[in-house]
CSV table of C-alpha atoms and ligand atoms in Angstrom, one decimal:
chain,number,residue,atom,x,y,z
A,1,MET,CA,-53.3,34.7,-4.4
A,2,THR,CA,-50.3,35.4,-6.6
A,3,THR,CA,-50.5,35.6,-10.4
A,4,ARG,CA,-47.7,33.8,-12.2
A,5,ILE,CA,-46.7,35.8,-15.3
A,6,LEU,CA,-44.4,34.2,-17.8
A,7,THR,CA,-42.9,35.3,-21.1
A,8,GLY,CA,-39.9,34.6,-23.2
A,9,ILE,CA,-38.0,36.4,-25.9
A,10,THR,CA,-36.4,34.5,-28.8
A,11,THR,CA,-32.7,35.2,-28.9
A,12,THR,CA,-32.0,35.8,-32.6
A,13,GLY,CA,-31.3,39.6,-32.7
A,14,THR,CA,-30.4,42.7,-30.8
A,15,PRO,CA,-33.3,44.3,-29.0
A,16,HIS,CA,-34.5,47.6,-30.5
A,17,LEU,CA,-36.7,50.4,-29.3
A,18,GLY,CA,-39.8,48.5,-30.3
A,19,ASN,CA,-38.9,45.4,-28.3
A,20,TYR,CA,-38.2,47.6,-25.3
A,21,ALA,CA,-41.4,49.6,-25.4
A,22,GLY,CA,-43.6,46.7,-26.5
A,23,ALA,CA,-42.4,43.9,-24.3
A,24,ILE,CA,-39.5,44.5,-22.0
A,25,ARG,CA,-40.6,47.7,-20.3
A,26,PRO,CA,-44.2,46.6,-19.6
A,27,ALA,CA,-43.0,43.2,-18.4
A,28,ILE,CA,-40.7,44.9,-15.9
A,29,VAL,CA,-43.5,47.2,-14.7
A,30,ALA,CA,-45.8,44.1,-14.3
A,31,SER,CA,-43.1,42.3,-12.3
A,32,ARG,CA,-43.3,45.0,-9.6
A,33,ARG,CA,-47.0,44.4,-8.9
A,34,SER,CA,-47.2,43.0,-5.4
A,35,ASP,CA,-49.3,40.0,-6.5
A,36,ALA,CA,-47.0,39.1,-9.4
A,37,ASP,CA,-44.7,36.1,-9.5
A,38,SER,CA,-42.8,36.6,-12.8
A,39,PHE,CA,-40.9,34.1,-14.9
A,40,TYR,CA,-39.0,35.8,-17.7
A,41,PHE,CA,-36.6,33.9,-19.9
A,42,LEU,CA,-34.4,33.8,-23.0
A,43,ALA,CA,-36.1,31.4,-25.5
A,44,ASP,CA,-32.8,30.2,-26.9
A,45,TYR,CA,-34.1,26.8,-27.9
A,46,HIS,CA,-36.7,28.6,-30.0
A,47,ALA,CA,-33.9,30.7,-31.5
A,48,LEU,CA,-32.3,27.5,-33.0
A,49,ILE,CA,-35.4,27.0,-35.0
A,50,LYS,CA,-34.9,30.3,-36.9
A,51,CYS,CA,-31.1,30.6,-36.9
A,52,ASP,CA,-28.2,28.3,-37.6
A,53,ASP,CA,-25.5,30.9,-36.9
A,54,PRO,CA,-23.9,30.0,-33.5
A,55,LEU,CA,-22.2,33.3,-33.1
A,56,ARG,CA,-25.4,35.2,-33.7
A,57,ILE,CA,-27.3,33.0,-31.2
A,58,GLN,CA,-24.6,33.5,-28.6
A,59,ARG,CA,-24.3,37.3,-29.1
A,60,SER,CA,-28.1,37.7,-29.0
A,61,ARG,CA,-28.4,35.8,-25.7
A,62,LEU,CA,-25.9,38.0,-24.1
A,63,GLU,CA,-27.4,41.2,-25.5
A,64,ILE,CA,-31.0,40.3,-24.5
A,65,ALA,CA,-29.9,39.2,-21.0
A,66,ALA,CA,-28.0,42.5,-20.6
A,67,THR,CA,-31.0,44.5,-21.9
A,68,TRP,CA,-33.4,43.1,-19.3
A,69,LEU,CA,-31.1,43.8,-16.5
A,70,ALA,CA,-30.1,47.2,-17.7
A,71,ALA,CA,-33.7,48.1,-18.1
A,72,GLY,CA,-34.2,47.5,-14.4
A,73,LEU,CA,-35.3,43.9,-13.9
A,74,ASP,CA,-34.9,42.9,-10.3
A,75,VAL,CA,-33.6,39.3,-10.4
A,76,GLU,CA,-34.3,38.9,-6.7
A,77,ARG,CA,-38.0,39.5,-7.3
A,78,VAL,CA,-38.4,37.6,-10.5
A,79,THR,CA,-37.2,34.3,-11.9
A,80,PHE,CA,-34.9,35.1,-14.9
A,81,TYR,CA,-33.3,32.3,-16.8
A,82,ARG,CA,-32.3,30.8,-20.1
A,83,GLN,CA,-34.6,28.1,-21.5
A,84,SER,CA,-31.7,25.9,-22.4
A,85,ASP,CA,-30.5,25.8,-18.8
A,86,ILE,CA,-33.7,24.0,-17.8
A,87,PRO,CA,-33.4,20.4,-19.0
A,88,GLU,CA,-36.9,19.7,-17.7
A,89,ILE,CA,-38.3,21.9,-20.6
A,90,PRO,CA,-37.2,19.6,-23.5
A,91,GLU,CA,-38.2,16.6,-21.4
A,92,LEU,CA,-41.7,18.0,-20.8
A,93,THR,CA,-41.7,18.9,-24.5
A,94,TRP,CA,-41.5,15.2,-25.3
A,95,LEU,CA,-44.3,14.2,-22.9
A,96,LEU,CA,-46.5,16.9,-24.5
A,97,THR,CA,-45.5,15.9,-28.0
A,98,CYS,CA,-46.9,12.4,-27.3
A,99,VAL,CA,-50.3,13.8,-26.5
A,100,ALA,CA,-50.4,16.8,-29.0
A,101,ALA,CA,-52.6,16.1,-32.0
A,102,LYS,CA,-50.8,16.4,-35.3
A,103,GLY,CA,-53.9,18.0,-36.7
A,104,LEU,CA,-53.6,20.8,-34.1
A,105,LEU,CA,-50.1,21.6,-35.2
A,106,ASN,CA,-51.0,21.4,-38.8
A,107,ARG,CA,-53.1,24.5,-38.1
A,108,ALA,CA,-50.2,26.6,-36.6
A,109,HIS,CA,-50.0,29.9,-38.5
A,110,ALA,CA,-46.2,30.0,-38.9
A,111,TYR,CA,-46.1,26.5,-40.3
A,112,LYS,CA,-49.1,27.0,-42.5
A,113,ALA,CA,-47.5,30.2,-44.0
A,114,SER,CA,-44.4,28.3,-44.9
A,115,VAL,CA,-46.4,25.5,-46.6
A,116,ASP,CA,-48.6,28.1,-48.5
A,117,LYS,CA,-45.5,29.8,-49.7
A,118,ASN,CA,-44.0,26.5,-51.0
A,119,VAL,CA,-47.3,25.6,-52.7
A,120,GLU,CA,-47.5,29.1,-54.3
A,121,THR,CA,-44.0,28.8,-55.8
A,122,GLY,CA,-44.6,25.2,-57.0
A,123,GLU,CA,-42.2,23.6,-54.4
A,124,ASP,CA,-42.9,20.5,-52.4
A,125,PRO,CA,-45.2,21.6,-49.6
A,126,ASP,CA,-42.6,20.6,-46.9
A,127,ALA,CA,-39.6,22.1,-48.7
A,128,GLY,CA,-37.3,23.7,-46.1
A,129,ILE,CA,-39.6,23.0,-43.2
A,130,THR,CA,-37.9,21.5,-40.2
A,131,MET,CA,-39.5,19.5,-37.4
A,132,GLY,CA,-38.3,22.3,-35.2
A,133,LEU,CA,-40.6,24.8,-37.0
A,134,TYR,CA,-43.4,22.2,-36.9
A,135,SER,CA,-43.1,21.5,-33.2
A,136,TYR,CA,-42.4,25.1,-32.2
A,137,PRO,CA,-45.8,25.4,-30.4
A,138,VAL,CA,-45.2,22.2,-28.3
A,139,LEU,CA,-41.9,23.6,-27.1
A,140,MET,CA,-43.7,26.9,-26.2
A,141,ALA,CA,-46.4,24.9,-24.5
A,142,ALA,CA,-43.8,23.2,-22.3
A,143,ASP,CA,-42.3,26.7,-21.5
A,144,ILE,CA,-45.6,27.8,-20.2
A,145,LEU,CA,-47.0,24.6,-18.6
A,146,MET,CA,-43.8,23.8,-16.8
A,147,PHE,CA,-44.3,26.7,-14.5
A,148,ASN,CA,-48.1,26.7,-14.5
A,149,ALA,CA,-48.3,30.3,-15.7
A,150,HIS,CA,-51.6,32.1,-15.4
A,151,GLN,CA,-50.8,35.0,-17.7
A,152,VAL,CA,-48.6,35.0,-20.7
A,153,PRO,CA,-47.9,38.5,-22.1
A,154,VAL,CA,-47.3,38.2,-25.9
A,155,GLY,CA,-47.8,39.9,-29.2
A,156,ARG,CA,-50.9,39.1,-31.2
A,157,ASP,CA,-49.0,36.7,-33.5
A,158,GLN,CA,-48.4,34.5,-30.4
A,159,ILE,CA,-52.0,34.2,-29.2
A,160,GLN,CA,-52.6,31.0,-31.2
A,161,HIS,CA,-49.6,29.4,-29.5
A,162,VAL,CA,-51.0,30.1,-26.0
A,163,GLU,CA,-54.3,28.6,-27.1
A,164,MET,CA,-52.4,25.5,-28.3
A,165,ALA,CA,-50.7,25.3,-24.9
A,166,ARG,CA,-54.1,25.2,-23.3
A,167,ASP,CA,-55.3,22.4,-25.6
A,168,ILE,CA,-52.2,20.3,-25.1
A,169,GLY,CA,-52.2,20.9,-21.3
A,170,GLN,CA,-55.9,20.0,-21.1
A,171,ARG,CA,-55.3,16.8,-23.0
A,172,PHE,CA,-52.5,15.8,-20.7
A,173,ASN,CA,-54.7,16.6,-17.6
A,174,HIS,CA,-57.5,14.5,-19.0
A,175,LEU,CA,-55.3,11.5,-19.9
A,176,PHE,CA,-53.1,11.3,-16.8
A,177,GLY,CA,-54.5,13.6,-14.1
A,178,LYS,CA,-57.0,11.1,-12.7
A,179,GLY,CA,-59.1,14.0,-11.6
A,180,ARG,CA,-56.1,16.2,-10.8
A,181,GLU,CA,-55.4,19.2,-12.9
A,182,PHE,CA,-51.6,19.0,-13.4
A,183,PHE,CA,-51.6,22.1,-15.6
A,184,VAL,CA,-53.1,25.4,-15.0
A,185,MET,CA,-54.8,26.9,-18.2
A,186,PRO,CA,-52.8,29.9,-19.3
A,187,GLU,CA,-54.2,33.1,-20.7
A,188,ALA,CA,-52.5,35.2,-23.4
A,189,LEU,CA,-52.2,38.8,-22.1
A,190,ILE,CA,-52.3,41.4,-24.8
A,191,GLU,CA,-51.5,44.8,-23.4
A,192,GLU,CA,-53.9,47.1,-25.3
A,193,SER,CA,-52.3,50.2,-23.9
A,194,VAL,CA,-48.9,49.2,-25.2
A,195,ALA,CA,-49.2,50.4,-28.8
A,196,THR,CA,-47.0,48.6,-31.3
A,197,LEU,CA,-44.2,51.0,-32.0
A,198,PRO,CA,-43.9,52.2,-35.6
A,199,GLY,CA,-40.5,52.0,-37.2
A,200,LEU,CA,-38.7,54.6,-39.3
A,201,ASP,CA,-41.0,54.1,-42.3
A,202,GLY,CA,-44.2,54.0,-40.2
A,203,ARG,CA,-44.8,50.2,-40.5
A,204,LYS,CA,-44.4,48.2,-37.3
A,205,MET,CA,-40.9,48.5,-36.0
A,206,SER,CA,-39.3,45.1,-36.8
A,207,LYS,CA,-35.9,43.8,-37.7
A,208,SER,CA,-37.4,42.1,-40.8
A,209,TYR,CA,-38.5,45.5,-42.2
A,210,ASP,CA,-35.1,47.0,-41.4
A,211,ASN,CA,-36.8,50.0,-39.9
A,212,THR,CA,-35.6,49.9,-36.3
A,213,ILE,CA,-34.2,52.4,-33.9
A,214,PRO,CA,-31.4,50.9,-31.9
A,215,LEU,CA,-31.9,50.8,-28.1
A,216,PHE,CA,-28.5,50.7,-26.4
A,217,SER,CA,-25.8,50.9,-29.1
A,218,SER,CA,-24.7,54.5,-28.8
A,219,ALA,CA,-26.2,58.0,-28.8
A,220,LYS,CA,-24.8,58.6,-32.3
A,221,ASP,CA,-26.5,55.4,-33.7
A,222,MET,CA,-29.8,56.5,-32.2
A,223,LYS,CA,-29.5,60.0,-33.6
A,224,ASP,CA,-28.6,58.6,-37.1
A,225,ALA,CA,-31.6,56.4,-37.1
A,226,ILE,CA,-33.9,59.2,-35.9
A,227,SER,CA,-32.7,61.4,-38.8
A,228,ARG,CA,-34.0,58.7,-41.2
A,229,ILE,CA,-37.6,58.8,-39.9
A,230,VAL,CA,-39.8,59.3,-42.9
A,231,THR,CA,-42.0,62.5,-42.6
A,232,ASP,CA,-44.2,64.4,-45.1
A,233,SER,CA,-42.7,67.2,-47.0
A,234,ARG,CA,-44.2,70.1,-45.1
A,235,ALA,CA,-41.7,72.9,-44.6
A,236,PRO,CA,-40.9,74.6,-41.3
A,237,GLY,CA,-43.7,77.0,-40.4
A,238,GLU,CA,-46.4,74.9,-42.0
A,239,ALA,CA,-48.8,73.1,-39.7
A,240,LYS,CA,-48.1,69.4,-39.2
A,241,ASP,CA,-50.7,66.7,-38.4
A,242,PRO,CA,-49.5,65.0,-35.2
A,243,ASP,CA,-52.1,62.2,-35.6
A,244,ASN,CA,-50.7,61.2,-38.9
A,245,SER,CA,-47.1,61.3,-37.9
A,246,HIS,CA,-45.3,58.2,-36.6
A,247,LEU,CA,-42.6,60.5,-35.3
A,248,PHE,CA,-45.3,61.8,-32.9
A,249,THR,CA,-46.3,58.3,-32.0
A,250,LEU,CA,-42.8,57.4,-31.1
A,251,TYR,CA,-42.5,60.6,-29.0
A,252,GLN,CA,-45.7,59.8,-27.1
A,253,ALA,CA,-44.5,56.3,-26.2
A,254,PHE,CA,-41.7,57.9,-24.0
A,255,ALA,CA,-43.2,61.2,-23.0
A,256,SER,CA,-45.4,62.4,-20.1
A,257,ALA,CA,-48.9,63.6,-21.0
A,258,GLU,CA,-47.7,67.3,-20.7
A,259,GLN,CA,-44.7,66.7,-22.9
A,260,SER,CA,-46.9,65.1,-25.5
A,261,ALA,CA,-49.4,67.9,-25.4
A,262,GLU,CA,-46.7,70.5,-25.8
A,263,PHE,CA,-45.1,68.6,-28.7
A,264,ARG,CA,-48.5,68.3,-30.4
A,265,ALA,CA,-49.2,72.0,-30.0
A,266,ASP,CA,-45.8,72.9,-31.4
A,267,LEU,CA,-46.3,70.6,-34.5
A,268,LEU,CA,-49.7,72.3,-35.1
A,269,GLN,CA,-47.9,75.6,-34.9
A,270,GLY,CA,-45.5,74.6,-37.6
A,271,LEU,CA,-42.5,73.1,-35.8
A,272,GLY,CA,-39.9,72.0,-38.5
A,273,TRP,CA,-39.3,68.2,-38.9
A,274,GLY,CA,-35.6,68.7,-38.2
A,275,GLU,CA,-36.3,70.3,-34.9
A,276,ALA,CA,-39.0,67.7,-34.1
A,277,LYS,CA,-36.4,65.0,-34.7
A,278,SER,CA,-33.9,66.5,-32.3
A,279,ARG,CA,-36.6,66.8,-29.7
A,280,LEU,CA,-37.4,63.1,-30.1
A,281,PHE,CA,-33.7,62.3,-29.8
A,282,ASN,CA,-33.3,64.4,-26.6
A,283,LEU,CA,-36.3,62.8,-25.1
A,284,LEU,CA,-35.1,59.2,-25.8
A,285,ASP,CA,-31.6,60.0,-24.8
A,286,ALA,CA,-32.7,61.4,-21.5
A,287,ASP,CA,-35.0,58.5,-20.8
A,288,LEU,CA,-32.5,55.8,-21.9
A,289,SER,CA,-29.0,57.0,-21.2
A,290,GLU,CA,-28.7,55.7,-17.7
A,291,ALA,CA,-29.9,52.2,-18.8
A,292,ARG,CA,-27.5,52.5,-21.8
A,293,ASP,CA,-24.6,53.0,-19.4
A,294,ASN,CA,-25.8,50.0,-17.4
A,295,TYR,CA,-26.0,48.0,-20.6
A,296,LEU,CA,-22.6,48.8,-21.8
A,297,ARG,CA,-21.2,47.9,-18.4
A,298,LEU,CA,-23.0,44.6,-18.2
A,299,ILE,CA,-22.1,43.5,-21.7
A,300,GLU,CA,-18.4,43.8,-20.8
A,301,ARG,CA,-18.9,41.4,-18.0
A,302,PRO,CA,-20.3,38.2,-19.5
A,303,ALA,CA,-19.1,36.1,-16.5
A,304,ASP,CA,-21.3,38.1,-14.2
A,305,LEU,CA,-24.3,37.7,-16.5
A,306,GLU,CA,-23.5,33.9,-16.5
A,307,ASP,CA,-23.7,33.8,-12.7
A,308,ILE,CA,-27.0,35.7,-12.7
A,309,LEU,CA,-28.5,33.3,-15.2
A,310,GLN,CA,-27.2,30.3,-13.4
A,311,ALA,CA,-28.8,31.5,-10.2
A,312,GLY,CA,-32.0,32.1,-12.1
A,313,ALA,CA,-31.9,28.5,-13.5
A,314,GLU,CA,-31.4,27.1,-10.1
A,315,LYS,CA,-34.5,29.0,-8.9
A,316,ALA,CA,-36.6,27.9,-11.8
A,317,ARG,CA,-35.5,24.2,-11.4
A,318,LYS,CA,-36.7,24.3,-7.8
A,319,VAL,CA,-40.1,24.4,-9.4
A,320,ALA,CA,-39.5,22.4,-12.5
A,321,THR,CA,-37.6,19.3,-11.1
A,322,PRO,CA,-40.2,18.1,-8.6
A,323,PHE,CA,-43.1,18.9,-10.9
A,324,LEU,CA,-41.5,17.0,-13.8
A,325,GLY,CA,-41.0,14.1,-11.4
A,326,GLU,CA,-44.7,14.0,-10.8
A,327,LEU,CA,-45.4,14.1,-14.5
A,328,ARG,CA,-43.0,11.3,-15.2
A,329,GLU,CA,-44.7,9.3,-12.5
A,330,ALA,CA,-48.1,10.1,-14.0
A,331,VAL,CA,-47.2,8.7,-17.4
A,332,GLY,CA,-45.6,5.6,-16.0
A,333,LEU,CA,-41.9,6.5,-16.0
A,334,ARG,CA,-41.3,5.4,-12.5
A,335,SER,CA,-38.4,4.2,-10.5
A,336,PHE,CA,-38.1,0.3,-10.4
A,337,ARG,CA,-37.4,0.6,-6.7
A,338,SER,CA,-40.9,1.9,-6.1
A,339,SER,CA,-42.6,-0.3,-8.6
A,340,VAL,CA,-41.4,-3.4,-6.8
A,341,GLN,CA,-43.5,-2.2,-4.0
A,342,SER,CA,-46.4,-1.5,-6.1
A,343,ALA,CA,-46.6,-5.1,-7.3
A,344,ASP,CA,-49.8,-6.4,-5.8
A,345,SER,CA,-48.6,-8.0,-2.6
A,346,GLY,CA,-46.3,-5.2,-1.8
A,347,LYS,CA,-49.2,-2.8,-2.3
A,348,LYS,CA,-51.3,-4.5,0.4
A,349,LYS,CA,-48.4,-4.8,2.7
A,350,ALA,CA,-47.4,-1.1,2.4
A,351,ALA,CA,-51.0,-0.1,2.9
A,352,LYS,CA,-51.5,-2.4,5.8
A,353,GLY,CA,-48.3,-1.5,7.6
A,354,ALA,CA,-48.6,2.3,7.4
A,355,ARG,CA,-50.2,4.0,10.4
A,356,PHE,CA,-51.3,7.4,11.6
A,357,VAL,CA,-49.9,8.4,15.0
A,358,SER,CA,-51.4,11.5,16.7
A,359,PHE,CA,-49.7,13.6,19.3
A,360,ARG,CA,-49.9,17.0,21.0
A,361,GLU,CA,-47.4,19.8,20.9
A,362,ASP,CA,-47.8,23.4,22.3
A,363,GLY,CA,-51.4,22.8,22.9
A,364,GLN,CA,-52.1,21.8,19.3
A,365,PHE,CA,-53.1,18.5,17.9
A,366,LEU,CA,-50.9,16.9,15.2
A,367,PHE,CA,-50.3,13.6,13.5
A,368,ARG,CA,-47.7,11.7,11.6
A,369,LEU,CA,-48.1,9.0,9.0
A,370,LEU,CA,-45.5,6.4,9.4
A,371,SER,CA,-44.6,3.6,7.0
A,372,ALA,CA,-44.5,-0.1,8.2
A,373,GLU,CA,-40.8,0.4,8.7
A,374,GLY,CA,-41.4,3.4,10.9
A,375,GLU,CA,-40.3,6.1,8.4
A,376,GLN,CA,-42.1,9.3,8.6
A,377,LEU,CA,-44.1,9.8,5.4
A,378,LEU,CA,-46.1,12.8,6.5
A,379,LEU,CA,-46.1,15.4,9.4
A,380,SER,CA,-49.3,17.4,9.8
A,381,ARG,CA,-49.7,21.0,10.7
A,382,GLY,CA,-51.1,21.8,14.1
A,383,PHE,CA,-54.9,21.6,14.6
A,384,ALA,CA,-56.9,23.4,17.3
A,385,ASP,CA,-58.6,20.2,18.5
A,386,GLY,CA,-58.3,16.5,18.2
A,387,LYS,CA,-61.5,16.3,16.3
A,388,SER,CA,-60.3,18.4,13.3
A,389,ALA,CA,-57.0,16.4,13.2
A,390,GLY,CA,-59.0,13.2,13.3
A,391,ALA,CA,-61.3,14.4,10.4
A,392,VAL,CA,-58.3,15.0,8.3
A,393,THR,CA,-56.7,11.6,8.9
A,394,LYS,CA,-60.1,10.1,8.0
A,395,ALA,CA,-60.3,12.1,4.8
A,396,LEU,CA,-56.8,10.9,3.8
A,397,GLN,CA,-57.9,7.3,4.2
A,398,ALA,CA,-61.3,7.6,2.6
A,399,GLU,CA,-62.3,5.7,-0.5
A,400,ALA,CA,-63.0,8.8,-2.6
A,401,GLN,CA,-59.8,10.9,-2.9
A,402,ASP,CA,-60.6,14.1,-1.2
A,403,TYR,CA,-57.0,15.2,-1.1
A,404,GLU,CA,-54.4,16.4,-3.5
A,405,ILE,CA,-50.6,16.0,-3.3
A,406,ARG,CA,-48.6,18.9,-4.6
A,407,ALA,CA,-44.9,19.4,-5.0
A,408,ASN,CA,-43.4,22.0,-2.8
A,409,GLY,CA,-39.6,22.5,-3.3
A,410,GLU,CA,-37.9,19.3,-2.5
A,411,GLY,CA,-40.9,17.7,-0.8
A,412,PHE,CA,-44.7,17.5,-1.2
A,413,ASP,CA,-47.7,19.0,0.6
A,414,VAL,CA,-51.1,17.4,1.0
A,415,PHE,CA,-54.2,19.5,0.7
A,416,ILE,CA,-57.8,18.6,1.4
A,417,LYS,CA,-59.5,19.6,-1.9
A,418,GLY,CA,-60.8,23.2,-1.9
A,419,ASP,CA,-58.5,24.2,1.0
A,420,ASP,CA,-55.7,26.7,0.6
A,421,LEU,CA,-53.7,25.5,3.6
A,422,ALA,CA,-51.7,22.3,3.4
A,423,VAL,CA,-52.8,19.8,6.1
A,424,ALA,CA,-49.5,17.8,6.0
A,425,SER,CA,-46.1,17.7,4.3
A,426,THR,CA,-43.6,15.0,3.5
A,427,PRO,CA,-39.9,15.3,4.5
A,428,THR,CA,-37.7,16.9,1.8
A,429,PHE,CA,-35.4,15.0,-0.4
A,430,ALA,CA,-32.6,16.4,-2.4
A,431,ALA,CA,-32.5,13.6,-5.0
A,432,GLN,CA,-35.2,13.2,-7.5
A,433,SER,CA,-35.2,9.4,-7.2
A,434,GLU,CA,-35.7,9.6,-3.5
A,435,ARG,CA,-38.5,12.1,-4.0
A,436,GLU,CA,-40.2,9.8,-6.5
A,437,ALA,CA,-39.9,6.8,-4.1
A,438,ALA,CA,-41.3,8.9,-1.2
A,439,LEU,CA,-44.3,9.9,-3.4
A,440,THR,CA,-45.0,6.4,-4.4
A,441,ALA,CA,-44.7,5.2,-0.8
A,442,LEU,CA,-47.1,7.9,0.3
A,443,ARG,CA,-49.7,7.1,-2.3
A,444,LEU,CA,-49.6,3.4,-1.3
A,445,ALA,CA,-49.8,4.2,2.4
A,446,LEU,CA,-52.9,6.3,1.8
A,447,GLN,CA,-54.7,3.6,-0.2
A,448,PRO,CA,-57.9,2.5,1.6
A,449,LYS,CA,-57.2,-0.6,3.7
A,450,SER,CA,-60.2,-2.6,2.6
A,451,GLU,CA,-58.5,-3.3,-0.7
B,1,LIG,N1,-42.5,32.4,-29.4
B,1,LIG,C1,-42.3,33.6,-28.7
B,1,LIG,C2,-42.0,34.8,-29.6
B,1,LIG,O1,-41.4,34.6,-30.7
B,1,LIG,C3,-41.2,33.5,-27.7
B,1,LIG,C4,-41.6,32.5,-26.7
B,1,LIG,C5,-41.1,31.2,-26.5
B,1,LIG,C6,-42.5,32.6,-25.6
B,1,LIG,N2,-41.6,30.6,-25.5
B,1,LIG,C7,-42.5,31.4,-24.9
B,1,LIG,C8,-43.4,33.7,-25.2
B,1,LIG,C9,-43.4,31.2,-23.8
B,1,LIG,C10,-44.3,33.4,-24.2
B,1,LIG,C11,-44.3,32.2,-23.5
B,1,LIG,O2,-42.4,35.9,-29.4
């Protein structure tokens, strides 16, 4: 069983050391787990909520994309894409918006903080608040639910949003699933071992505090920033307290256990802060210089990055397009071609005309489901004996729905509930409209004949 891990980074700034150590590096490590199926993306629709400077948005998308790749993300292994290249995401956002309770969104921390601030300063409560800010959690729910992520690595400030994704997904399942769970319930994954990196002044490293250490700009920029790390005023020769030094915390985030132990001992022995800073610089420079070279090379080649992201979008849409097709179907946005058939008389005819045909191949027992017109709706896998194949065709026609239809690439697989192995599959269809029609035809053909 693979675990689908999904996370996004909002593209409003240039990644700094804190983003790297806190989010990018652990995500890349997680993506190498043999059971991981990772979806990492640039949350550029989210960026529009916070930023109305097109140049900054564009620059940040490029820098963040280059940072992931320079840091060692393997795009063959993971699905790496821009949110805005997946039109199914805003479409799903609308389907979810229509079931999301307004009261739920009223409670979102980011929105509430803005309202509170307005009230405090005597403004209209909604002054300066866009619908984008208000609906932010619904867009994020669509990001997560679109790909049925199990785990969502995020910072603490985002836990509430993952909880809201669960709420909204559950509501949709309940309203439209008819017993089927369209959406998996995601879990926020908070990496306890990944300490939040302190910035130059000891507070959390963050662009909004202006206390960051640049990641890939240049060795000189990094050195300059490190020279501005705030320390106490103990002179060289005086013992320093490593546990109360954020310089030491920064060092530890990049050092081996032995290196940290040595640095700690030297600080206790009276290592001067100037020397300590140059040791930190040397450590970071050694750890990051290769990635920095990669980064600088990548950022010069935006067309290559574009190709990589387009390939990622294509991979992501292989999942998103058929899934959204099913969701559209579930809420009643169906092709008229298929709904002509689903008018009552057509329904009976379709059900009556469809038939199971069994056959043997290579010593195994298989069946096909054919429509009245003789089109193949399903082809089964091979069964060891005729009895098992027969039991499955029976289950597919039974009154109580014991089976489940799931999208698989450009077609659909049918599962007997509780089984891991699909019992039969539809043909594949490149066009969404054909796929929708095939799904409807299949559902009708499987309706019990007694109706
Ligand atoms: N809101 C997240 C942040 O600012 C970014 C984000 C957008 C995200 N969509 C997501 C994170 C989906 C995880 C999953 O950090």
